[in-house]
mmCIF file of C-alpha atoms in Angstrom:
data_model
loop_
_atom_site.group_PDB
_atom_site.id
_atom_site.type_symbol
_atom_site.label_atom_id
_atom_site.label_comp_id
_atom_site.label_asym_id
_atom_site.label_seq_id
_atom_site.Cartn_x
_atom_site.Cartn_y
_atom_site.Cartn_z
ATOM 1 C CA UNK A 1 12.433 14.463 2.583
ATOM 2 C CA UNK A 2 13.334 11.033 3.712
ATOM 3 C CA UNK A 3 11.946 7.483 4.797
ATOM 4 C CA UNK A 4 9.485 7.485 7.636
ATOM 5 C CA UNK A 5 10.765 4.513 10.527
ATOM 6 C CA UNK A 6 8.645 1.447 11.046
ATOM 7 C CA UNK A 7 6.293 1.878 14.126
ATOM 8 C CA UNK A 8 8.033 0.935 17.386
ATOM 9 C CA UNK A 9 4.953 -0.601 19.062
ATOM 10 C CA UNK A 10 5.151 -4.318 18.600
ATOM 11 C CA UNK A 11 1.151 -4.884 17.913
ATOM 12 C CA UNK A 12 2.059 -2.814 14.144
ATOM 13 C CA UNK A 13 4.897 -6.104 13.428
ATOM 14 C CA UNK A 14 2.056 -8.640 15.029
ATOM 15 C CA UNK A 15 -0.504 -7.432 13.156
ATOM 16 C CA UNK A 16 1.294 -7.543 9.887
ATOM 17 C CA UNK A 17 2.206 -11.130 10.158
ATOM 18 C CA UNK A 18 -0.805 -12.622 11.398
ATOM 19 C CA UNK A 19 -3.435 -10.566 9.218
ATOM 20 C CA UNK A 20 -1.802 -12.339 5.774
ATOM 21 C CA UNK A 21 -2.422 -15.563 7.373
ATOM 22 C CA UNK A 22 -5.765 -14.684 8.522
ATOM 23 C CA UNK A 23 -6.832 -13.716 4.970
ATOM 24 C CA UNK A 24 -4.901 -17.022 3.209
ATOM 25 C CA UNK A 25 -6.961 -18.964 6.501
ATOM 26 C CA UNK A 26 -10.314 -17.582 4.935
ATOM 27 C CA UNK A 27 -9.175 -18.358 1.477
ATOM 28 C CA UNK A 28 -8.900 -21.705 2.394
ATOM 29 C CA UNK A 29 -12.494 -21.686 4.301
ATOM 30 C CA UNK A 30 -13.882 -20.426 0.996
ATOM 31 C CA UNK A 31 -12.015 -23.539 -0.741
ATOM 32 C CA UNK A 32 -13.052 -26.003 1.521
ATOM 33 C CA UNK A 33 -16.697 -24.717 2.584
ATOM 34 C CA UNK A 34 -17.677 -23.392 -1.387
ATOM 35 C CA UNK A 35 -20.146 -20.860 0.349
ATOM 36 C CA UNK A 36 -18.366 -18.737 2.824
ATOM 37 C CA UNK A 37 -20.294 -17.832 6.328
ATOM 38 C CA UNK A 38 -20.433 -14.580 5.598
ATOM 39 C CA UNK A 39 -22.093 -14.643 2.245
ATOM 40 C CA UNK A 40 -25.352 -13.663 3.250
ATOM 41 C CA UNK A 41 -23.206 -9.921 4.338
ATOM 42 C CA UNK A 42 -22.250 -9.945 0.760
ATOM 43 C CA UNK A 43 -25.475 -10.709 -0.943
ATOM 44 C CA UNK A 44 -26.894 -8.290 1.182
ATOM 45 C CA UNK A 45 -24.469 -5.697 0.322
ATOM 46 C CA UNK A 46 -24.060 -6.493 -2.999
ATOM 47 C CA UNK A 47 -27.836 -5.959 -3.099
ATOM 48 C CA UNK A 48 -27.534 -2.153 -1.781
ATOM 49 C CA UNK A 49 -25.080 -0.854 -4.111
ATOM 50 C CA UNK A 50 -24.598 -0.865 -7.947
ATOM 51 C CA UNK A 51 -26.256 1.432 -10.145
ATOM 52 C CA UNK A 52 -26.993 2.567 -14.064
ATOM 53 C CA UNK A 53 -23.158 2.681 -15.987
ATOM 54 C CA UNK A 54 -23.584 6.693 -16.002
ATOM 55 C CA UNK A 55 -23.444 9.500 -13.657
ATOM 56 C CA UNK A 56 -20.678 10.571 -11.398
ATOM 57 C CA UNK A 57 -20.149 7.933 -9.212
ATOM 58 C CA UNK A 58 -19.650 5.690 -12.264
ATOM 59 C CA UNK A 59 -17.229 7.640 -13.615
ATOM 60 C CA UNK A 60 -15.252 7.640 -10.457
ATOM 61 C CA UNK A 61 -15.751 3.942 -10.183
ATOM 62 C CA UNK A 62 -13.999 3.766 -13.254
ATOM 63 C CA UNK A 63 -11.319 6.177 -13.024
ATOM 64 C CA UNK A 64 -9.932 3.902 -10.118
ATOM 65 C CA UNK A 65 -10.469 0.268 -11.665
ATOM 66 C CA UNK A 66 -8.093 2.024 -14.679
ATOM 67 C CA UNK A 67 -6.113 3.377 -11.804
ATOM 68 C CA UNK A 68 -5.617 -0.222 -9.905
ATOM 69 C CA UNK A 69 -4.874 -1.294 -13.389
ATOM 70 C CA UNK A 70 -2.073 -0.814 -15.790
ATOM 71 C CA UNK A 71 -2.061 3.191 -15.491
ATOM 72 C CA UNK A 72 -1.353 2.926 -12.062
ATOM 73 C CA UNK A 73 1.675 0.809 -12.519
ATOM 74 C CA UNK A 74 2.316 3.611 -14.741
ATOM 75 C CA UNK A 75 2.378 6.201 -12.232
ATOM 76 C CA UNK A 76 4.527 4.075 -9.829
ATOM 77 C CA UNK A 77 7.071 3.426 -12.536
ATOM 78 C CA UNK A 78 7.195 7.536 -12.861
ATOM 79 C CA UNK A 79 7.644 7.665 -9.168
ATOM 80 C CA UNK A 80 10.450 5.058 -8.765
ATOM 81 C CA UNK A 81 12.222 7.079 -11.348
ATOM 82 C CA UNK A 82 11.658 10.162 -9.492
ATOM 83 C CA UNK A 83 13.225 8.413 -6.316
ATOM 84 C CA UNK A 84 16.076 7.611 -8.282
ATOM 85 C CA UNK A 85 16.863 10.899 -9.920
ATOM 86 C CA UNK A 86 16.944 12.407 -6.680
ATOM 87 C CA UNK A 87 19.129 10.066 -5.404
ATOM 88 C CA UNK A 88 17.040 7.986 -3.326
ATOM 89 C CA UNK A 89 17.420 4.420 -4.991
ATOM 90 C CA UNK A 90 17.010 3.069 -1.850
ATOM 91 C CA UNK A 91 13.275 3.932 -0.904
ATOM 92 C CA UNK A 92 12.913 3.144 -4.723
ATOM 93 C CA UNK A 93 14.105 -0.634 -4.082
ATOM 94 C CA UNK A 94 11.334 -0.505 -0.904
ATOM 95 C CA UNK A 95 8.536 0.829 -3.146
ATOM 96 C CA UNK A 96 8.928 -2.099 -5.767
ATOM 97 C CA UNK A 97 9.596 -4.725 -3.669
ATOM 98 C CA UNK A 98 6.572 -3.920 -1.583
ATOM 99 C CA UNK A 99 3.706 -3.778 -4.914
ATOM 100 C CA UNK A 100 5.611 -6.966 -5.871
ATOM 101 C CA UNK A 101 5.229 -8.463 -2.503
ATOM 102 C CA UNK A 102 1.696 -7.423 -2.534
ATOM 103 C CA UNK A 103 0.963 -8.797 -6.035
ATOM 104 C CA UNK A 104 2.329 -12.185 -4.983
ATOM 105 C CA UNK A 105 0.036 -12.630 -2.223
ATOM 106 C CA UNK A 106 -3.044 -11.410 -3.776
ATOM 107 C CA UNK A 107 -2.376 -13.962 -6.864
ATOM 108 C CA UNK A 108 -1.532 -16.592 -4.453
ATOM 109 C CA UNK A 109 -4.348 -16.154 -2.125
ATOM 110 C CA UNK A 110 -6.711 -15.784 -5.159
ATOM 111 C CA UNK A 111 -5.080 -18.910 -6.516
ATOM 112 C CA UNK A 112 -6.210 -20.817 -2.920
ATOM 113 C CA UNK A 113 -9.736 -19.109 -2.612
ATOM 114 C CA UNK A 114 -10.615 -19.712 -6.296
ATOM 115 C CA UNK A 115 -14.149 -17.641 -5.426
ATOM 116 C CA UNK A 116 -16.182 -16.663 -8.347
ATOM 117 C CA UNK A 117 -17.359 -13.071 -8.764
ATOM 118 C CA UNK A 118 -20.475 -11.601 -8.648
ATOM 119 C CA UNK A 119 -23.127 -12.929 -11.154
ATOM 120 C CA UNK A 120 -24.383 -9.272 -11.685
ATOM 121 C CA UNK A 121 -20.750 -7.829 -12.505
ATOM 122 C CA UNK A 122 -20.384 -4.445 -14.839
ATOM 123 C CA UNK A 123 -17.292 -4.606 -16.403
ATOM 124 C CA UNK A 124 -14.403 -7.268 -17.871
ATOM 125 C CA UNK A 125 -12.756 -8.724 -14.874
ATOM 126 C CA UNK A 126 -9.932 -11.296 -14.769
ATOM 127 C CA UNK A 127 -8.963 -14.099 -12.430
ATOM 128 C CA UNK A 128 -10.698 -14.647 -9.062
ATOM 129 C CA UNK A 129 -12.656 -12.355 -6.830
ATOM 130 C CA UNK A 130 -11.221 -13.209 -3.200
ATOM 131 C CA UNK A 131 -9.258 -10.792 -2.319
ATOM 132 C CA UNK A 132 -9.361 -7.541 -4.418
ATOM 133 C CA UNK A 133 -6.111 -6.644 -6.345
ATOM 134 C CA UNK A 134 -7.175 -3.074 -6.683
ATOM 135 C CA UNK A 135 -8.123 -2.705 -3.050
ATOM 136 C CA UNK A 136 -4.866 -4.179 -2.231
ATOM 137 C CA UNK A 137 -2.811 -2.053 -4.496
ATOM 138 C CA UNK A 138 -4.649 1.637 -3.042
ATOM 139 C CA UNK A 139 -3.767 -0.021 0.311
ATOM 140 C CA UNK A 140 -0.221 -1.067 -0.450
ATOM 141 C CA UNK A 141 0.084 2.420 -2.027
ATOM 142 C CA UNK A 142 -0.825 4.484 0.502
ATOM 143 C CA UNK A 143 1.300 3.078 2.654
ATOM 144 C CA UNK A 144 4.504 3.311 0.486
ATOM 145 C CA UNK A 145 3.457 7.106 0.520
ATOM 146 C CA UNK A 146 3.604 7.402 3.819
ATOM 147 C CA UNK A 147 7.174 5.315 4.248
ATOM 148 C CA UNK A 148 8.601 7.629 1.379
ATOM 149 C CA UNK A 149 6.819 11.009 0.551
ATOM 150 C CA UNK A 150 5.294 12.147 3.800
ATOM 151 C CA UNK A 151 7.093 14.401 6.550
ATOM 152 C CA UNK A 152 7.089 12.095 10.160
ATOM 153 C CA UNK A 153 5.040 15.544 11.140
ATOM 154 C CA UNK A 154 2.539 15.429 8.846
ATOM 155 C CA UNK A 155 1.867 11.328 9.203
ATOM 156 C CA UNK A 156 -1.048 11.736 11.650
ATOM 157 C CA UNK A 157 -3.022 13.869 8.733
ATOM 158 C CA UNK A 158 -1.933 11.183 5.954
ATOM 159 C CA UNK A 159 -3.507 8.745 7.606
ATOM 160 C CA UNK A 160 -7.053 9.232 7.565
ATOM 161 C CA UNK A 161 -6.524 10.399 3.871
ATOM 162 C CA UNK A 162 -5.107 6.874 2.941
ATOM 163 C CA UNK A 163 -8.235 5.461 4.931
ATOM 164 C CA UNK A 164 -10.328 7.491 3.013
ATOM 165 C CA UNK A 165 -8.580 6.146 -0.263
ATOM 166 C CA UNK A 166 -8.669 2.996 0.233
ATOM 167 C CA UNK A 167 -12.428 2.892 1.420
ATOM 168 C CA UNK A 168 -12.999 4.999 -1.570
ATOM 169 C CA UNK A 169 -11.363 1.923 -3.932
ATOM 170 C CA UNK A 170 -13.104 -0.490 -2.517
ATOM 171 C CA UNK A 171 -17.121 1.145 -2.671
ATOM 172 C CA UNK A 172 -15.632 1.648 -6.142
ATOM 173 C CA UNK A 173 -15.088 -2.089 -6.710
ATOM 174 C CA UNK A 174 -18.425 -3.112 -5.193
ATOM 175 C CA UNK A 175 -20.058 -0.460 -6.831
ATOM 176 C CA UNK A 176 -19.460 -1.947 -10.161
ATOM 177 C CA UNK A 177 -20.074 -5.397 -8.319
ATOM 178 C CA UNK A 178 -16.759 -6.782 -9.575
ATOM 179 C CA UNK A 179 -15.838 -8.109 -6.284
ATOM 180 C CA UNK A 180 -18.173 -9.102 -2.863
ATOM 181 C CA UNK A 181 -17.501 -6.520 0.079
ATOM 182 C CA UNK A 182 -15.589 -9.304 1.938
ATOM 183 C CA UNK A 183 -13.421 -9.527 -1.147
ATOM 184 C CA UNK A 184 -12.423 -5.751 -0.804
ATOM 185 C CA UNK A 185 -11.852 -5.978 3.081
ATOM 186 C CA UNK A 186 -9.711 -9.028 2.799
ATOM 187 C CA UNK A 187 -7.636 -6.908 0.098
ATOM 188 C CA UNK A 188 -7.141 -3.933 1.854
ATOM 189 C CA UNK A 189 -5.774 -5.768 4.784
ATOM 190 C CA UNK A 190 -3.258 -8.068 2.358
ATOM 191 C CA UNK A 191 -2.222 -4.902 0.525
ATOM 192 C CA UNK A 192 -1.361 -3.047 3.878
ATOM 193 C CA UNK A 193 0.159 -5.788 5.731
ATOM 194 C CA UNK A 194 2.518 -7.167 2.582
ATOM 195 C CA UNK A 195 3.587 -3.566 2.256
ATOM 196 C CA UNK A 196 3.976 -3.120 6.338
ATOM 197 C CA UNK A 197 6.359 -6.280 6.095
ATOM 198 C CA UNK A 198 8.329 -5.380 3.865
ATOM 199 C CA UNK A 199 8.778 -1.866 5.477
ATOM 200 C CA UNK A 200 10.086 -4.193 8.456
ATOM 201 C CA UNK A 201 12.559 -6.194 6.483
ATOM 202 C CA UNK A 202 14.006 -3.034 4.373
ATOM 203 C CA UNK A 203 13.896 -0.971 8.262
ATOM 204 C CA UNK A 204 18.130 -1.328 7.962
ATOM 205 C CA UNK A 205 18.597 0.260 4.196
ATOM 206 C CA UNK A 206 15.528 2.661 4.459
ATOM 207 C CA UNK A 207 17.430 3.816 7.961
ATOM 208 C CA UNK A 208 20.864 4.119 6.015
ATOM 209 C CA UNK A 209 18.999 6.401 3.467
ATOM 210 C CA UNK A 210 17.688 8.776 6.454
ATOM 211 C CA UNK A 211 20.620 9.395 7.880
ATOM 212 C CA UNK A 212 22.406 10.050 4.830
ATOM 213 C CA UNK A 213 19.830 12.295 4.026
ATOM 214 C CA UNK A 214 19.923 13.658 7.635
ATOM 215 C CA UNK A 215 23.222 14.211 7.892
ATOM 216 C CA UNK A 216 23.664 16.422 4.159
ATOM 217 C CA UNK A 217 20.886 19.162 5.909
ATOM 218 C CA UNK A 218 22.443 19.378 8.896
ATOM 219 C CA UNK A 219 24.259 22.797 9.397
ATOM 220 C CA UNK A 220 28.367 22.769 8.285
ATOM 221 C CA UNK A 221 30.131 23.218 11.150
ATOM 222 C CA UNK A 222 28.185 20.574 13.582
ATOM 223 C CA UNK A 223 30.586 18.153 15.355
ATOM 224 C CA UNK A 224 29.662 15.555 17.670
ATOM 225 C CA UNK A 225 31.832 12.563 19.562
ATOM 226 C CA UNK A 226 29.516 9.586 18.205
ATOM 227 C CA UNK A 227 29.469 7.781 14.760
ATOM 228 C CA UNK A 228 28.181 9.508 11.513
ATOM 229 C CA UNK A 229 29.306 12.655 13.298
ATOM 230 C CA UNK A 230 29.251 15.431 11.039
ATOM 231 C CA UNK A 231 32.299 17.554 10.885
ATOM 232 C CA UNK A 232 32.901 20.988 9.272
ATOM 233 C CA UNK A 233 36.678 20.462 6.687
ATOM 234 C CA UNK A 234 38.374 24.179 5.762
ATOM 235 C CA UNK A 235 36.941 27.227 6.753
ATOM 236 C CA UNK A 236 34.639 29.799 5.789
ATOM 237 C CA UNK A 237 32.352 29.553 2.650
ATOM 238 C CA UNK A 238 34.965 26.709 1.620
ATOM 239 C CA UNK A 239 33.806 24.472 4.231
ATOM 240 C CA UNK A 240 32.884 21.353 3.290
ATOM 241 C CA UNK A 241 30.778 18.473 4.916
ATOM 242 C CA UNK A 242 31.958 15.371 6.203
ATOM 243 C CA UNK A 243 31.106 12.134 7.246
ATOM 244 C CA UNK A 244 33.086 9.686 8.973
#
């Protein structure tokens, strides 16, 4: 298993540079304007969902605020050690640096928006609504799946699944009216673009870790003119790999 490449189309790099700004652009509307344009969508929506504190759809709600809460940063601190007892410190470094990246933003964006939450919320919430940490952190964290864990043949499938999560994370959010639907939009997009960013800028040391990794499954015995060539040393069952 190693680290996926960043996409070579350049409208995946564009995207994740302007789509921060857009959201800290909207913060700043919401700063300046106290009633966002679009708060009629949210009343409106925030109007539709919600329900009783029972029941199964509560119960999932709350499974993933726990999950976009401590736990979670639980579960990521059990992965990066996974990452680096199989000797892939590397992606390890990318999957930290791009929550932290993400948590930055979100507290910085939050710290520009300063947008209350719901009146009508259901559980303890902390700091500002706009945009959603939790929806942010599913988004960031499906990505970092998809850089570290997920075969490059298998990426097409993952990616409606990490749709499907993060839409899942944010009905959760408004379900429990802890955040406005804009709030959970804005999020998502932060949380994937931070973490799409910071695929870009670790690109060189994620590529190192590939062909490392590339180059120890490749049959003994291969031998090739160019660099990294890997080149069978003694013979038989003694042969050993090397690489320039």
């Amino acid at each position: 298993m190693t680290p996926n490449g960043f996409p070579k189309s350049r409208l995946a790099l564009a995207l994740a540079v302007l789509v921060p700004l857009g959201v800290l652009g909207d913060a700043i509307w919401i700063r300046l304007a106290g009633t966002p344009p679009w708060q009629g969508l949210d009343d409106h929506w925030n109007a539709l969902v919600g329900g009783p504190a029972d029941g199964v759809r509560w119960q999932l709600a709350q499974l993933l605020n726990r999950l976009g809460a401590a736990p979670g940063l639980a579960l990521l601190a059990i992965a990066v050690v996974a990452l680096l007892l199989t000797k892939r410190w590397r992606s390890a470094v990318f999957a930290c640096a791009a929550v932290a990246a993400s948590a930055v933003a979100v507290d910085l964006v939050k710290r520009v928006g300063d947008r209350p939450r719901p009146l009508d919320v259901m559980i303890d919430t902390g700091s500002w609504a706009f945009p959603s940490g939790h929806a942010a952190r599913m988004a960031a964290f499906v990505v970092i799946v998809a850089v570290v864990w997920i075969p490059a043949r298998h990426l097409r499938a993952w990616w409606p699944i990490a749709v499907f999560l993060t839409v899942l994370m944010m009905g959760a959010r408004t379900w429990q009216h802890a955040h406005w639907l804009t709030d959970t939009i804005a999020g998502a997009a932060l949380g994937w673009s931070v973490t799409a960013l910071a695929w870009f800028a670790l690109t060189p040391l994620l590529d190192r870790e590939r062909a490392q990794r590339e180059a120890l499954d490749a049959p003994v015995g291969t031998d090739t003119d160019g660099p990294g060539a890997l080149r069978s040393v003694g013979n038989g069952k003694h042969a050993i790999a090397e690489v320039p």
